[in-house]
PDB file of C-alpha atoms and ligand atoms in Angstrom:
ATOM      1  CA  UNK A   1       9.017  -3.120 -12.754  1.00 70.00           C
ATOM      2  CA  UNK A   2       6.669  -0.501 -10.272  1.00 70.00           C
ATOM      3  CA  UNK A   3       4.108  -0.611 -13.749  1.00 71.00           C
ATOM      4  CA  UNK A   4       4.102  -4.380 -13.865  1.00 71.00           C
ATOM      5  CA  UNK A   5       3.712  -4.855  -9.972  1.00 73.00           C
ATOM      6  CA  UNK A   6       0.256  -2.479  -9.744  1.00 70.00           C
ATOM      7  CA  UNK A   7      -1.190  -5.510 -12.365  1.00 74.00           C
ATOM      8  CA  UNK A   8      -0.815  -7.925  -9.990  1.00 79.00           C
ATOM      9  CA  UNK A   9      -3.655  -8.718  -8.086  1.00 82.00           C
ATOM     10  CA  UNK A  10      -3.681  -9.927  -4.147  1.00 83.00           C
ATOM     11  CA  UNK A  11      -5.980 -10.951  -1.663  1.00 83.00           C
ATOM     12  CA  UNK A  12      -4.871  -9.883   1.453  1.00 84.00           C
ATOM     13  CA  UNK A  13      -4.592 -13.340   3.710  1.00 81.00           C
ATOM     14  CA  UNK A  14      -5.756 -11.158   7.052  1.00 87.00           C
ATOM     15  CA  UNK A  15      -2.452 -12.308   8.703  1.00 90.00           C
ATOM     16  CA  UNK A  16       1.007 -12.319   7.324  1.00 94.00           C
ATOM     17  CA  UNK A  17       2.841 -15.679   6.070  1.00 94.00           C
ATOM     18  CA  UNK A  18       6.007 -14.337   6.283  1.00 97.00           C
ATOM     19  CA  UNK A  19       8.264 -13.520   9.449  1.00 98.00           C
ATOM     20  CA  UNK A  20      11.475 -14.405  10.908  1.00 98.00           C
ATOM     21  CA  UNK A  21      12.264 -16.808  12.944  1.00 98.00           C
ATOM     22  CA  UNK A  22      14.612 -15.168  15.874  1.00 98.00           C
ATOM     23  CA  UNK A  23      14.227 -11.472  15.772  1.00 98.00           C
ATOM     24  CA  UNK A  24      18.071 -11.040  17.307  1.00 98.00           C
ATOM     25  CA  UNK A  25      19.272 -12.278  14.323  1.00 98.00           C
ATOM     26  CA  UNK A  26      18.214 -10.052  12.178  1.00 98.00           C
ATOM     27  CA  UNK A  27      19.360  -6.944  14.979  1.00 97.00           C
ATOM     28  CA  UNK A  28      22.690  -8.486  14.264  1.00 97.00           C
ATOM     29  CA  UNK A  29      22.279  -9.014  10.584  1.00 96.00           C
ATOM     30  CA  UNK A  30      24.307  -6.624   8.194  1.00 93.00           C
ATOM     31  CA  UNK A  31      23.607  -7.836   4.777  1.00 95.00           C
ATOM     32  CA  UNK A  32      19.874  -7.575   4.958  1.00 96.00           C
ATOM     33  CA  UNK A  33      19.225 -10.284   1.878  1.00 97.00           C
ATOM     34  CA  UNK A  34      15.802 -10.240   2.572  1.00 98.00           C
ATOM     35  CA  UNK A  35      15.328  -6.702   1.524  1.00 98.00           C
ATOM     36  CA  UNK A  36      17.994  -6.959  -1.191  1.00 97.00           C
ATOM     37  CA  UNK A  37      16.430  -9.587  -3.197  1.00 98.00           C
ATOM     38  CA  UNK A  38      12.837  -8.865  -2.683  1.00 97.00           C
ATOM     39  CA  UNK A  39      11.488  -7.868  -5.847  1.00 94.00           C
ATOM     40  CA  UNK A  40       7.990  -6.452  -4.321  1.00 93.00           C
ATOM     41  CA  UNK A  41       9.411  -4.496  -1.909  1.00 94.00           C
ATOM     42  CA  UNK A  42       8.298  -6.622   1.019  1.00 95.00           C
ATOM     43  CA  UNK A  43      11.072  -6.482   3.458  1.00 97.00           C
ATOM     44  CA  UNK A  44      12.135  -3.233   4.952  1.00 97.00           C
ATOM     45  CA  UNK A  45      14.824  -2.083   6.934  1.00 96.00           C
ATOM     46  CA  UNK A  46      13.892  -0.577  10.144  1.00 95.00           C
ATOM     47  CA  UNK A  47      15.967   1.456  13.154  1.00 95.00           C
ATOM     48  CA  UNK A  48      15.104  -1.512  15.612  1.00 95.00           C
ATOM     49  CA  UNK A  49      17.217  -3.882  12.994  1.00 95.00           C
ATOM     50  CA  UNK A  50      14.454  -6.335  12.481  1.00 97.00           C
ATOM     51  CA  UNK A  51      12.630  -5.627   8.903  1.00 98.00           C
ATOM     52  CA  UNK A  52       8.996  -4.757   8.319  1.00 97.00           C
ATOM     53  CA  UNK A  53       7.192  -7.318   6.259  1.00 97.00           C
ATOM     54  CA  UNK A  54       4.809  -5.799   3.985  1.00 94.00           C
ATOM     55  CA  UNK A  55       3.450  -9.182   3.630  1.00 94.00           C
ATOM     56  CA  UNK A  56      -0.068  -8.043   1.568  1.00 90.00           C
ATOM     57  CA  UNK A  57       2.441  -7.400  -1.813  1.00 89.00           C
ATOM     58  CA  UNK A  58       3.753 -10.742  -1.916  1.00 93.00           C
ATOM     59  CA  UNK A  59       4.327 -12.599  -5.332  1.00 92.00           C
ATOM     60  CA  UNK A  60       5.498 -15.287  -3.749  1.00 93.00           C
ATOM     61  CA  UNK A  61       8.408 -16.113  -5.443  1.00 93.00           C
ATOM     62  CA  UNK A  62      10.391 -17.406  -2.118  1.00 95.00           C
ATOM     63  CA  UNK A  63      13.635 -15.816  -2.824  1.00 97.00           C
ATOM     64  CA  UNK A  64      13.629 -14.429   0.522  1.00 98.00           C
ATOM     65  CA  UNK A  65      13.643 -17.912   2.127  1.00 96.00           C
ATOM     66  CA  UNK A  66      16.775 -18.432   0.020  1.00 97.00           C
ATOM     67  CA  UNK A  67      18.232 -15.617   0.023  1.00 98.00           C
ATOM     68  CA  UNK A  68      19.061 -15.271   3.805  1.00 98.00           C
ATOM     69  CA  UNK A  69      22.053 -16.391   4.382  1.00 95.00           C
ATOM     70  CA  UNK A  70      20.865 -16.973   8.448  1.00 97.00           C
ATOM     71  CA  UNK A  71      17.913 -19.333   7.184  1.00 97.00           C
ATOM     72  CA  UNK A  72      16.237 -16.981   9.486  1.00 98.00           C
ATOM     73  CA  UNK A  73      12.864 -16.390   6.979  1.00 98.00           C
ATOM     74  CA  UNK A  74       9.887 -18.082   8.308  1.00 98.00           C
ATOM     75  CA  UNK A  75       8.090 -18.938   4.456  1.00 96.00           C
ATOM     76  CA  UNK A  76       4.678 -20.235   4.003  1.00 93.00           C
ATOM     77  CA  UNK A  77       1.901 -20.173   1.727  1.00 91.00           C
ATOM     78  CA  UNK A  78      -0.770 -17.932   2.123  1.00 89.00           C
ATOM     79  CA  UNK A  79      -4.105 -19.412   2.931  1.00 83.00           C
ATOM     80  CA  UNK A  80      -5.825 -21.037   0.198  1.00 77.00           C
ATOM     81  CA  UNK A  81      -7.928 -18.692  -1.898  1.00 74.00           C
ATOM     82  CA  UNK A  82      -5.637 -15.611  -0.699  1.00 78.00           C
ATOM     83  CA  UNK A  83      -2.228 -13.963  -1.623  1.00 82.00           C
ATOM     84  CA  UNK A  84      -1.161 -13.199  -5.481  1.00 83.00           C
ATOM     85  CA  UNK A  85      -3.162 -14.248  -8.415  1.00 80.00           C
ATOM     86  CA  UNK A  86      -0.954 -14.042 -11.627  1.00 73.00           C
ATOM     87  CA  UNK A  87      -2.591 -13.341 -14.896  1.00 70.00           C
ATOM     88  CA  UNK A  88      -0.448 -14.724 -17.959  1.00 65.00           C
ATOM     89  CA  UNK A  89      -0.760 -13.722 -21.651  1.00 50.00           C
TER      90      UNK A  89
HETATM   91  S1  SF4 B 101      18.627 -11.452   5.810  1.00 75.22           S
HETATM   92 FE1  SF4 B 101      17.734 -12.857   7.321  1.00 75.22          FE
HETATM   93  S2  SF4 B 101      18.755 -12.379   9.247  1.00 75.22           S
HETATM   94 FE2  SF4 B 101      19.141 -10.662   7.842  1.00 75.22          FE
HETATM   95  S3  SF4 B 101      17.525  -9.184   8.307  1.00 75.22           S
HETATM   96 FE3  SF4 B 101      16.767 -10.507   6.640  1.00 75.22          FE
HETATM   97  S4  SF4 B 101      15.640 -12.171   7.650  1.00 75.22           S
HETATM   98 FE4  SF4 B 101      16.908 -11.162   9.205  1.00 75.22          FE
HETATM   99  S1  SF4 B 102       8.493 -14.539  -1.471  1.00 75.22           S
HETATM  100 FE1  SF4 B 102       9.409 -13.131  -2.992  1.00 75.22          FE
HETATM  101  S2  SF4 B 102       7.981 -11.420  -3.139  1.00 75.22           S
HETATM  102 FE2  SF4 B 102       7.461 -12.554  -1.283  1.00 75.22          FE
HETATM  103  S3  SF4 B 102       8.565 -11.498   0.319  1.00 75.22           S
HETATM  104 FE3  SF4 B 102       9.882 -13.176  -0.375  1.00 75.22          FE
HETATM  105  S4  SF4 B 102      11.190 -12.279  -1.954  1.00 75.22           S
HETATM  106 FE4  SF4 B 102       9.493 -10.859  -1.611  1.00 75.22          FE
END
């Protein structure tokens, strides 16, 4: 999976599209989804409880919109132009 991720090319938005929506959720979250199903490696735990987003290796694949069972995952689009550019074939 690590091989097929480095041939994935991104364009790094400048500001992240991803973050969550009350922070004291997530210190009271246990299950982490976010982090769980990520398959990039985006969301990280942290000591404070509230995951670091990683936001510049996103594929975009909104799982972690889904995935949190708080619907605490704040999900957009990067800007146009920006984010992941898949190359197929
Ligand atoms: S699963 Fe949701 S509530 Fe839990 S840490 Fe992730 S974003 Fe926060
Ligand atoms: S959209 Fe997909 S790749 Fe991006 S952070 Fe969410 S789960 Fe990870």
């Amino acid at each position: 999976m690590e091989d097929r991720l480095y041939t994935v090319k991104y364009n790094d938005p400048g500001d992240s599209h991803l973050d969550v929506k009350v922070s004291d959720i997530c210190v009271q979250c246990d299950s982490y989804d976010c982090v769980r199903v990520c398959p990039a490696n985006v969301w990280r735990e942290s000591e404070e409880g509230v995951p670091h987003i990683a936001y510049e290796n996103c594929l975009e694949c909104s799982s972690c919109r889904y995935a949190c069972s708080h619907d605490n995952v704040v999900w957009t689009y990067p800007e146009t132009g920006a984010g992941v550019t898949f190359k197929h074939g």
